[in-house]
Amino acid sequence: MSTTDSDPLARERAHLGASRAALRAMREDVEALDIRDVTANWVNAAVLSRQIEERVKALADLSHTPLFFGRLDYLHTTQEGQRFYIGRRHVHDAHGDPMVIDWRAPVSQPFYRASRKDPQDVGLRRRFGYTGGELTAYEDEHLTDPEEADTTSRLLQAEIERPRVGPMRDIVATIQPEQDEIVRSGLSGSVCVQGGPGTGKTAVGLHRVAYLLYAHRERLARTGTLVIGPNRSFLRYIEQVLPALGELEVRQSTVDDLVGTHVEVRGADEAAAAVVKGDARMAEVLRRAVRSHVTPPVEPVVVVRGSRRWRVPAYEVEEIVRELLARDMRYGAAREALPRRIAHAVLVRMEEAGEAPDDRVQDAVARNAAVKAAVKAVWPPVDPAKLVLRLLSDAEFLAEHARGVLTEEEQKAILWTRPPRGVRSAKWSPADAVLVDEAADLVERTHSLGHVVLDEAQDLSPMQYRAVGRRCSTGSVTVLGDLAQGTTPWATRSWTEALGHLGKPDAVVEELTAGFRVPREVIAYASRLLPHIAPGLAEVRSVRENPGSLEVRAVGEAERDPAVVTACREFLGREGSVGLIAADARVPELARALDGAGLGFLAPGEETSARARLTLVPASLAKGLEYDYVVLDEPAAVVGGEPDERTGLRRLYVALTRAVSGLTLVHAAPLPAHLTA
Ligand SMILES: Nc1ncnc2c1ncn2[C@@H]1O[C@H](COP(=O)(O)OP(=O)(O)OP(=O)(O)O)[C@@H](O)[C@H]1O
């Protein structure tokens, strides 16, 4: 007997070797494709070459990502076989028989879901462990063996404890059953996931896109997919997850960038103004303002053709206009329909007079100068930016359309004190851009994508939800968020409300409660704030066995900065990334302190590496990010940096929940009472 036969690990390594060879052969087959005979012209040839190039890229064997991470032995042979190796991509041998199955394929599903209670016909589930690209360990579960005890997977634990240097990683090897249910839920349904810090919401959202692209590739290639995150540094942190899963075509954007195509955002609002501008009632004000441009005709339309004059009386044009208004079409679509409707009225008269006009006559009448002039007078074009500009600068115009919708104070809050001269010179705020986007949609329907993932959704205003909702009006959405981490003045109070604004009231709300980031001691400390910031939400249950460390250091004001530098230095002595989180206002002073101490540091969104591991993070940008070790500077300043106590405590909750292995608080001012109580 050879060692390969007797040693299971050697056998698995042999399968890995054979799979890599098969992948190489697949790549060589694609590289060797001769497209000269199959392409009729150079355009087709160029398209095909690009596709081939991409396919070759997708077939690369990356040494740091194992080709497979699991194996399933079914109890019974299925049509596809009985033993499957589960990996990031499909690999087959020269006969077309599978060597590695894509994690998203239906036969892979039990790898994530099968349990002793429900073995799903799986006799053996094997997980593989790798060290530096080498297959070095495996772990078996015999799900139908009553003698075998339930144990927690060491490999899963090792994966969760792995230092976090670099961008966010995929979690394909260790997706948990409750996460998998969300990842694999159907394309037609929308899902909303409430989950505390580190429960894997972002990871789940990204894997869900990858899954949907696998299961509905053609449809989504046509309709498109989009991931929305809170800011650009967050998007940079997550941007490599989908490409690592072989998905290169998913767009990523912030809400601000999404709606910022109509006007240039250069201004900011006071909170009071932003709250009103973000309120869903603004949609009604805009709707009325857009429709107010339609003016009932007072003159008849007279079309002269040859020696004849055809007259459509004003009351009849008015009837057409009324009917179009009642149909609640987009303003622009109705405007386009109007000339043909007037032309139709002319044609009816021609027929009554014994003529037999055809479609070409109707087209010609619709283009007639008199008809065009009438349309311009009755249903003039509306420029969305100009309309919003007028609403925000002209008190009378605003009052006319906000009557009964906004109070006088609310109207006053949103009016510009010094109206700008024009669209270009206006200092548009992010909330204004959302209003312009809503107005643009009233004029012309926004293109809808096939699927949208909306992360950190709790921070969106109702008007922002509407902006996202119209981008998936005919598709579906995955909403991810945590009500306890809402830090905007308009943060969502309930998911039902948010889903209503998104236009997806039937979305299923799921909850994730197992935490993969924050150590037990640290999450327990942060959760002291929960009753004050989100009563009713459950505390996250940390699955991390590593006890982690929590230290609170009280120092005198003069020693605070040096103490922060010392804490950073201590953590830099260990393996992994370090985040120094501080109130935004404290960041410049701390930057000087770090510089003075000769400690180099990055800004959020810049990629950490083995050489550059320290990031200085303003509290306002900490959301969604994580570091192996966190030094939190002056919690009272983090709370005090926000307009009200609840928002401040929520900001603090976010900052307290970024650490994977250790958290040190350094403070000179007293700690917020809710934390010490
Ligand atoms: N099943 C899993 N296996 C291994 N790691 C996981 C798993 N689920 C989540 N993680 C890891 O836990 C960390 C937190 O995940 P993620 O950032 O998705 O959480 P989140 O719920 O979005 O957090 P936040 O509310 O802070 O934004 C990440 O490092 C992620 O890779």
mmCIF file of N, CA, C and O in Angstrom, residues 602-669:
data_model
loop_
_atom_site.group_PDB
_atom_site.id
_atom_site.type_symbol
_atom_site.label_atom_id
_atom_site.label_comp_id
_atom_site.label_asym_id
_atom_site.label_seq_id
_atom_site.Cartn_x
_atom_site.Cartn_y
_atom_site.Cartn_z
ATOM 1 N N LEU A 602 -2.077 55.516 9.084
ATOM 2 C CA LEU A 602 -2.877 55.628 7.857
ATOM 3 C C LEU A 602 -4.204 56.299 8.171
ATOM 4 O O LEU A 602 -4.569 56.470 9.343
ATOM 5 N N ALA A 603 -4.929 56.670 7.113
ATOM 6 C CA ALA A 603 -6.307 57.163 7.269
ATOM 7 C C ALA A 603 -7.236 55.997 6.934
ATOM 8 O O ALA A 603 -6.832 55.071 6.224
ATOM 9 N N PRO A 604 -8.492 56.026 7.444
ATOM 10 C CA PRO A 604 -9.401 54.918 7.134
ATOM 11 C C PRO A 604 -9.559 54.757 5.622
ATOM 12 O O PRO A 604 -9.611 55.743 4.899
ATOM 13 N N GLY A 605 -9.604 53.520 5.183
ATOM 14 C CA GLY A 605 -9.744 53.279 3.743
ATOM 15 C C GLY A 605 -8.397 52.988 3.107
ATOM 16 O O GLY A 605 -8.316 52.316 2.091
ATOM 17 N N GLU A 606 -7.316 53.492 3.724
ATOM 18 C CA GLU A 606 -5.973 53.126 3.218
ATOM 19 C C GLU A 606 -5.693 51.719 3.732
ATOM 20 O O GLU A 606 -5.971 51.413 4.892
ATOM 21 N N GLU A 607 -5.141 50.919 2.858
ATOM 22 C CA GLU A 607 -5.013 49.504 3.202
ATOM 23 C C GLU A 607 -3.900 49.246 4.215
ATOM 24 O O GLU A 607 -2.766 49.663 3.999
ATOM 25 N N THR A 608 -4.247 48.563 5.302
ATOM 26 C CA THR A 608 -3.219 48.205 6.278
ATOM 27 C C THR A 608 -2.378 47.061 5.707
ATOM 28 O O THR A 608 -2.859 46.265 4.901
ATOM 29 N N SER A 609 -1.134 47.011 6.122
ATOM 30 C CA SER A 609 -0.250 45.938 5.654
ATOM 31 C C SER A 609 0.662 45.579 6.816
ATOM 32 O O SER A 609 0.615 46.215 7.867
ATOM 33 N N ALA A 610 1.511 44.580 6.613
ATOM 34 C CA ALA A 610 2.395 44.157 7.700
ATOM 35 C C ALA A 610 3.285 45.322 8.147
ATOM 36 O O ALA A 610 3.662 45.408 9.305
ATOM 37 N N ARG A 611 3.566 46.256 7.226
ATOM 38 C CA ARG A 611 4.464 47.362 7.590
ATOM 39 C C ARG A 611 3.707 48.562 8.143
ATOM 40 O O ARG A 611 4.205 49.283 8.994
ATOM 41 N N ALA A 612 2.505 48.796 7.634
ATOM 42 C CA ALA A 612 1.716 49.947 8.101
ATOM 43 C C ALA A 612 0.438 49.410 8.742
ATOM 44 O O ALA A 612 -0.501 49.054 8.049
ATOM 45 N N ARG A 613 0.442 49.346 10.065
ATOM 46 C CA ARG A 613 -0.676 48.661 10.719
ATOM 47 C C ARG A 613 -1.532 49.582 11.582
ATOM 48 O O ARG A 613 -2.534 49.165 12.125
ATOM 49 N N LEU A 614 -1.108 50.835 11.728
ATOM 50 C CA LEU A 614 -1.852 51.745 12.608
ATOM 51 C C LEU A 614 -2.704 52.712 11.776
ATOM 52 O O LEU A 614 -2.203 53.348 10.849
ATOM 53 N N THR A 615 -3.998 52.800 12.108
ATOM 54 C CA THR A 615 -4.885 53.738 11.417
ATOM 55 C C THR A 615 -5.475 54.698 12.446
ATOM 56 O O THR A 615 -5.932 54.263 13.500
ATOM 57 N N LEU A 616 -5.451 55.983 12.116
ATOM 58 C CA LEU A 616 -6.086 56.985 12.985
ATOM 59 C C LEU A 616 -7.487 57.236 12.431
ATOM 60 O O LEU A 616 -7.638 57.728 11.310
ATOM 61 N N VAL A 617 -8.503 56.875 13.221
ATOM 62 C CA VAL A 617 -9.875 56.852 12.696
ATOM 63 C C VAL A 617 -10.751 57.891 13.405
ATOM 64 O O VAL A 617 -10.999 57.778 14.606
ATOM 65 N N PRO A 618 -11.233 58.910 12.688
ATOM 66 C CA PRO A 618 -12.220 59.800 13.298
ATOM 67 C C PRO A 618 -13.474 58.972 13.595
ATOM 68 O O PRO A 618 -13.891 58.150 12.762
ATOM 69 N N ALA A 619 -14.075 59.189 14.772
ATOM 70 C CA ALA A 619 -15.225 58.351 15.178
ATOM 71 C C ALA A 619 -16.315 58.337 14.105
ATOM 72 O O ALA A 619 -16.997 57.328 13.917
ATOM 73 N N SER A 620 -16.445 59.448 13.365
ATOM 74 C CA SER A 620 -17.523 59.514 12.373
ATOM 75 C C SER A 620 -17.289 58.558 11.194
ATOM 76 O O SER A 620 -18.200 58.300 10.420
ATOM 77 N N LEU A 621 -16.058 58.026 11.063
ATOM 78 C CA LEU A 621 -15.786 57.110 9.943
ATOM 79 C C LEU A 621 -15.562 55.667 10.399
ATOM 80 O O LEU A 621 -15.185 54.810 9.610
ATOM 81 N N ALA A 622 -15.790 55.402 11.684
ATOM 82 C CA ALA A 622 -15.437 54.076 12.215
ATOM 83 C C ALA A 622 -16.441 52.995 11.828
ATOM 84 O O ALA A 622 -16.130 51.806 11.837
ATOM 85 N N LYS A 623 -17.636 53.427 11.467
ATOM 86 C CA LYS A 623 -18.703 52.459 11.219
ATOM 87 C C LYS A 623 -18.330 51.423 10.164
ATOM 88 O O LYS A 623 -17.790 51.775 9.121
ATOM 89 N N GLY A 624 -18.599 50.156 10.471
ATOM 90 C CA GLY A 624 -18.367 49.090 9.489
ATOM 91 C C GLY A 624 -16.933 48.569 9.474
ATOM 92 O O GLY A 624 -16.663 47.530 8.907
ATOM 93 N N LEU A 625 -15.986 49.334 10.073
ATOM 94 C CA LEU A 625 -14.579 48.929 10.012
ATOM 95 C C LEU A 625 -14.211 48.068 11.224
ATOM 96 O O LEU A 625 -14.940 48.041 12.215
ATOM 97 N N GLU A 626 -13.065 47.383 11.156
ATOM 98 C CA GLU A 626 -12.603 46.629 12.324
ATOM 99 C C GLU A 626 -11.090 46.548 12.343
ATOM 100 O O GLU A 626 -10.433 46.628 11.310
ATOM 101 N N TYR A 627 -10.554 46.424 13.546
ATOM 102 C CA TYR A 627 -9.109 46.337 13.761
ATOM 103 C C TYR A 627 -8.862 45.266 14.816
ATOM 104 O O TYR A 627 -9.699 45.061 15.700
ATOM 105 N N ASP A 628 -7.695 44.611 14.740
ATOM 106 C CA ASP A 628 -7.398 43.618 15.775
ATOM 107 C C ASP A 628 -7.380 44.274 17.154
ATOM 108 O O ASP A 628 -7.941 43.760 18.109
ATOM 109 N N TYR A 629 -6.734 45.439 17.216
ATOM 110 C CA TYR A 629 -6.671 46.151 18.498
ATOM 111 C C TYR A 629 -7.158 47.574 18.304
ATOM 112 O O TYR A 629 -6.850 48.198 17.288
ATOM 113 N N VAL A 630 -7.904 48.052 19.296
ATOM 114 C CA VAL A 630 -8.393 49.427 19.205
ATOM 115 C C VAL A 630 -7.999 50.185 20.464
ATOM 116 O O VAL A 630 -8.154 49.692 21.585
ATOM 117 N N VAL A 631 -7.462 51.389 20.237
ATOM 118 C CA VAL A 631 -7.274 52.329 21.335
ATOM 119 C C VAL A 631 -8.374 53.360 21.158
ATOM 120 O O VAL A 631 -8.495 53.964 20.093
ATOM 121 N N LEU A 632 -9.198 53.517 22.187
ATOM 122 C CA LEU A 632 -10.281 54.503 22.083
ATOM 123 C C LEU A 632 -9.929 55.692 22.961
ATOM 124 O O LEU A 632 -9.810 55.577 24.187
ATOM 125 N N ASP A 633 -9.780 56.828 22.297
ATOM 126 C CA ASP A 633 -9.401 58.048 22.994
ATOM 127 C C ASP A 633 -10.639 58.747 23.557
ATOM 128 O O ASP A 633 -11.644 58.892 22.863
ATOM 129 N N GLU A 634 -10.594 59.154 24.751
ATOM 130 C CA GLU A 634 -11.577 60.023 25.425
ATOM 131 C C GLU A 634 -13.046 59.790 25.028
ATOM 132 O O GLU A 634 -13.631 60.568 24.257
ATOM 133 N N PRO A 635 -13.666 58.754 25.572
ATOM 134 C CA PRO A 635 -15.061 58.453 25.213
ATOM 135 C C PRO A 635 -16.011 59.644 25.393
ATOM 136 O O PRO A 635 -16.903 59.853 24.564
ATOM 137 N N ALA A 636 -15.773 60.468 26.431
ATOM 138 C CA ALA A 636 -16.689 61.598 26.647
ATOM 139 C C ALA A 636 -16.648 62.556 25.456
ATOM 140 O O ALA A 636 -17.671 63.161 25.106
ATOM 141 N N ALA A 637 -15.478 62.687 24.836
ATOM 142 C CA ALA A 637 -15.372 63.584 23.678
ATOM 143 C C ALA A 637 -16.116 62.990 22.480
ATOM 144 O O ALA A 637 -16.700 63.717 21.669
ATOM 145 N N VAL A 638 -16.112 61.665 22.372
ATOM 146 C CA VAL A 638 -16.852 61.020 21.277
ATOM 147 C C VAL A 638 -18.345 61.297 21.442
ATOM 148 O O VAL A 638 -19.044 61.667 20.494
ATOM 149 N N VAL A 639 -18.820 61.173 22.691
ATOM 150 C CA VAL A 639 -20.248 61.445 22.959
ATOM 151 C C VAL A 639 -20.534 62.929 22.743
ATOM 152 O O VAL A 639 -21.514 63.305 22.098
ATOM 153 N N GLY A 640 -19.621 63.768 23.256
ATOM 154 C CA GLY A 640 -19.829 65.224 23.190
ATOM 155 C C GLY A 640 -19.745 65.769 21.769
ATOM 156 O O GLY A 640 -20.211 66.877 21.504
ATOM 157 N N GLY A 641 -19.188 65.010 20.854
ATOM 158 C CA GLY A 641 -19.043 65.478 19.478
ATOM 159 C C GLY A 641 -20.341 65.426 18.695
ATOM 160 O O GLY A 641 -20.402 65.859 17.542
ATOM 161 N N GLU A 642 -21.393 64.886 19.308
ATOM 162 C CA GLU A 642 -22.671 64.749 18.594
ATOM 163 C C GLU A 642 -23.690 65.727 19.165
ATOM 164 O O GLU A 642 -23.578 66.160 20.308
ATOM 165 N N PRO A 643 -24.709 66.071 18.375
ATOM 166 C CA PRO A 643 -25.657 67.102 18.806
ATOM 167 C C PRO A 643 -26.509 66.696 20.017
ATOM 168 O O PRO A 643 -26.971 67.557 20.749
ATOM 169 N N ASP A 644 -26.738 65.440 20.240
ATOM 170 C CA ASP A 644 -27.532 65.051 21.413
ATOM 171 C C ASP A 644 -26.931 63.806 22.050
ATOM 172 O O ASP A 644 -26.111 63.121 21.443
ATOM 173 N N GLU A 645 -27.363 63.526 23.296
ATOM 174 C CA GLU A 645 -26.718 62.461 24.050
ATOM 175 C C GLU A 645 -26.937 61.083 23.419
ATOM 176 O O GLU A 645 -26.027 60.265 23.334
ATOM 177 N N ARG A 646 -28.154 60.835 22.936
ATOM 178 C CA ARG A 646 -28.415 59.508 22.399
ATOM 179 C C ARG A 646 -27.532 59.215 21.170
ATOM 180 O O ARG A 646 -26.935 58.169 21.037
ATOM 181 N N THR A 647 -27.432 60.209 20.291
ATOM 182 C CA THR A 647 -26.577 60.027 19.120
ATOM 183 C C THR A 647 -25.130 59.840 19.562
ATOM 184 O O THR A 647 -24.399 59.001 19.023
ATOM 185 N N GLY A 648 -24.728 60.629 20.591
ATOM 186 C CA GLY A 648 -23.364 60.515 21.104
ATOM 187 C C GLY A 648 -23.100 59.114 21.635
ATOM 188 O O GLY A 648 -22.041 58.522 21.359
ATOM 189 N N LEU A 649 -24.049 58.580 22.399
ATOM 190 C CA LEU A 649 -23.859 57.236 22.963
ATOM 191 C C LEU A 649 -23.849 56.183 21.855
ATOM 192 O O LEU A 649 -23.130 55.190 21.942
ATOM 193 N N ARG A 650 -24.620 56.404 20.810
ATOM 194 C CA ARG A 650 -24.603 55.458 19.679
ATOM 195 C C ARG A 650 -23.251 55.499 18.975
ATOM 196 O O ARG A 650 -22.712 54.476 18.577
ATOM 197 N N ARG A 651 -22.721 56.716 18.828
ATOM 198 C CA ARG A 651 -21.400 56.850 18.199
ATOM 199 C C ARG A 651 -20.367 56.105 19.038
ATOM 200 O O ARG A 651 -19.488 55.416 18.510
ATOM 201 N N LEU A 652 -20.510 56.234 20.357
ATOM 202 C CA LEU A 652 -19.578 55.555 21.257
ATOM 203 C C LEU A 652 -19.733 54.026 21.132
ATOM 204 O O LEU A 652 -18.738 53.290 21.121
ATOM 205 N N TYR A 653 -20.971 53.572 21.006
ATOM 206 C CA TYR A 653 -21.239 52.127 20.845
ATOM 207 C C TYR A 653 -20.542 51.595 19.595
ATOM 208 O O TYR A 653 -19.924 50.532 19.610
ATOM 209 N N VAL A 654 -20.606 52.368 18.513
ATOM 210 C CA VAL A 654 -19.920 51.971 17.276
ATOM 211 C C VAL A 654 -18.412 51.873 17.537
ATOM 212 O O VAL A 654 -17.764 50.879 17.205
ATOM 213 N N ALA A 655 -17.856 52.912 18.195
ATOM 214 C CA ALA A 655 -16.405 52.946 18.425
ATOM 215 C C ALA A 655 -15.963 51.791 19.322
ATOM 216 O O ALA A 655 -14.896 51.216 19.128
ATOM 217 N N LEU A 656 -16.805 51.451 20.292
ATOM 218 C CA LEU A 656 -16.440 50.393 21.251
ATOM 219 C C LEU A 656 -16.489 48.995 20.629
ATOM 220 O O LEU A 656 -15.983 48.054 21.211
ATOM 221 N N THR A 657 -17.115 48.885 19.474
ATOM 222 C CA THR A 657 -17.340 47.540 18.910
ATOM 223 C C THR A 657 -16.538 47.292 17.638
ATOM 224 O O THR A 657 -16.955 46.540 16.774
ATOM 225 N N ARG A 658 -15.378 47.911 17.519
ATOM 226 C CA ARG A 658 -14.532 47.723 16.326
ATOM 227 C C ARG A 658 -13.399 46.736 16.565
ATOM 228 O O ARG A 658 -12.695 46.372 15.628
ATOM 229 N N ALA A 659 -13.179 46.340 17.842
ATOM 230 C CA ALA A 659 -11.977 45.563 18.161
ATOM 231 C C ALA A 659 -12.212 44.060 18.081
ATOM 232 O O ALA A 659 -13.249 43.558 18.495
ATOM 233 N N VAL A 660 -11.240 43.362 17.537
ATOM 234 C CA VAL A 660 -11.304 41.908 17.420
ATOM 235 C C VAL A 660 -10.622 41.234 18.617
ATOM 236 O O VAL A 660 -11.091 40.233 19.138
ATOM 237 N N SER A 661 -9.496 41.777 19.052
ATOM 238 C CA SER A 661 -8.743 41.098 20.119
ATOM 239 C C SER A 661 -8.506 41.924 21.367
ATOM 240 O O SER A 661 -8.308 41.365 22.439
ATOM 241 N N GLY A 662 -8.490 43.233 21.256
ATOM 242 C CA GLY A 662 -8.227 44.008 22.465
ATOM 243 C C GLY A 662 -8.677 45.448 22.313
ATOM 244 O O GLY A 662 -8.607 46.021 21.226
ATOM 245 N N LEU A 663 -9.175 45.994 23.418
ATOM 246 C CA LEU A 663 -9.634 47.386 23.418
ATOM 247 C C LEU A 663 -9.063 48.082 24.646
ATOM 248 O O LEU A 663 -9.202 47.575 25.766
ATOM 249 N N THR A 664 -8.409 49.213 24.440
ATOM 250 C CA THR A 664 -7.936 50.018 25.563
ATOM 251 C C THR A 664 -8.564 51.402 25.475
ATOM 252 O O THR A 664 -8.473 52.059 24.433
ATOM 253 N N LEU A 665 -9.231 51.796 26.558
ATOM 254 C CA LEU A 665 -9.807 53.135 26.621
ATOM 255 C C LEU A 665 -8.854 54.024 27.394
ATOM 256 O O LEU A 665 -8.370 53.630 28.457
ATOM 257 N N VAL A 666 -8.580 55.210 26.858
ATOM 258 C CA VAL A 666 -7.742 56.169 27.581
ATOM 259 C C VAL A 666 -8.593 57.414 27.816
ATOM 260 O O VAL A 666 -9.157 57.955 26.860
ATOM 261 N N HIS A 667 -8.730 57.815 29.075
ATOM 262 C CA HIS A 667 -9.567 59.002 29.311
ATOM 263 C C HIS A 667 -9.040 59.865 30.438
ATOM 264 O O HIS A 667 -8.445 59.376 31.406
ATOM 265 N N ALA A 668 -9.260 61.182 30.273
ATOM 266 C CA ALA A 668 -8.945 62.134 31.329
ATOM 267 C C ALA A 668 -10.262 62.666 31.900
ATOM 268 O O ALA A 668 -10.395 62.841 33.106
ATOM 269 N N ALA A 669 -11.227 62.879 31.036
ATOM 270 C CA ALA A 669 -12.559 63.322 31.498
ATOM 271 C C ALA A 669 -13.299 62.102 32.063
ATOM 272 O O ALA A 669 -12.961 60.967 31.711
#
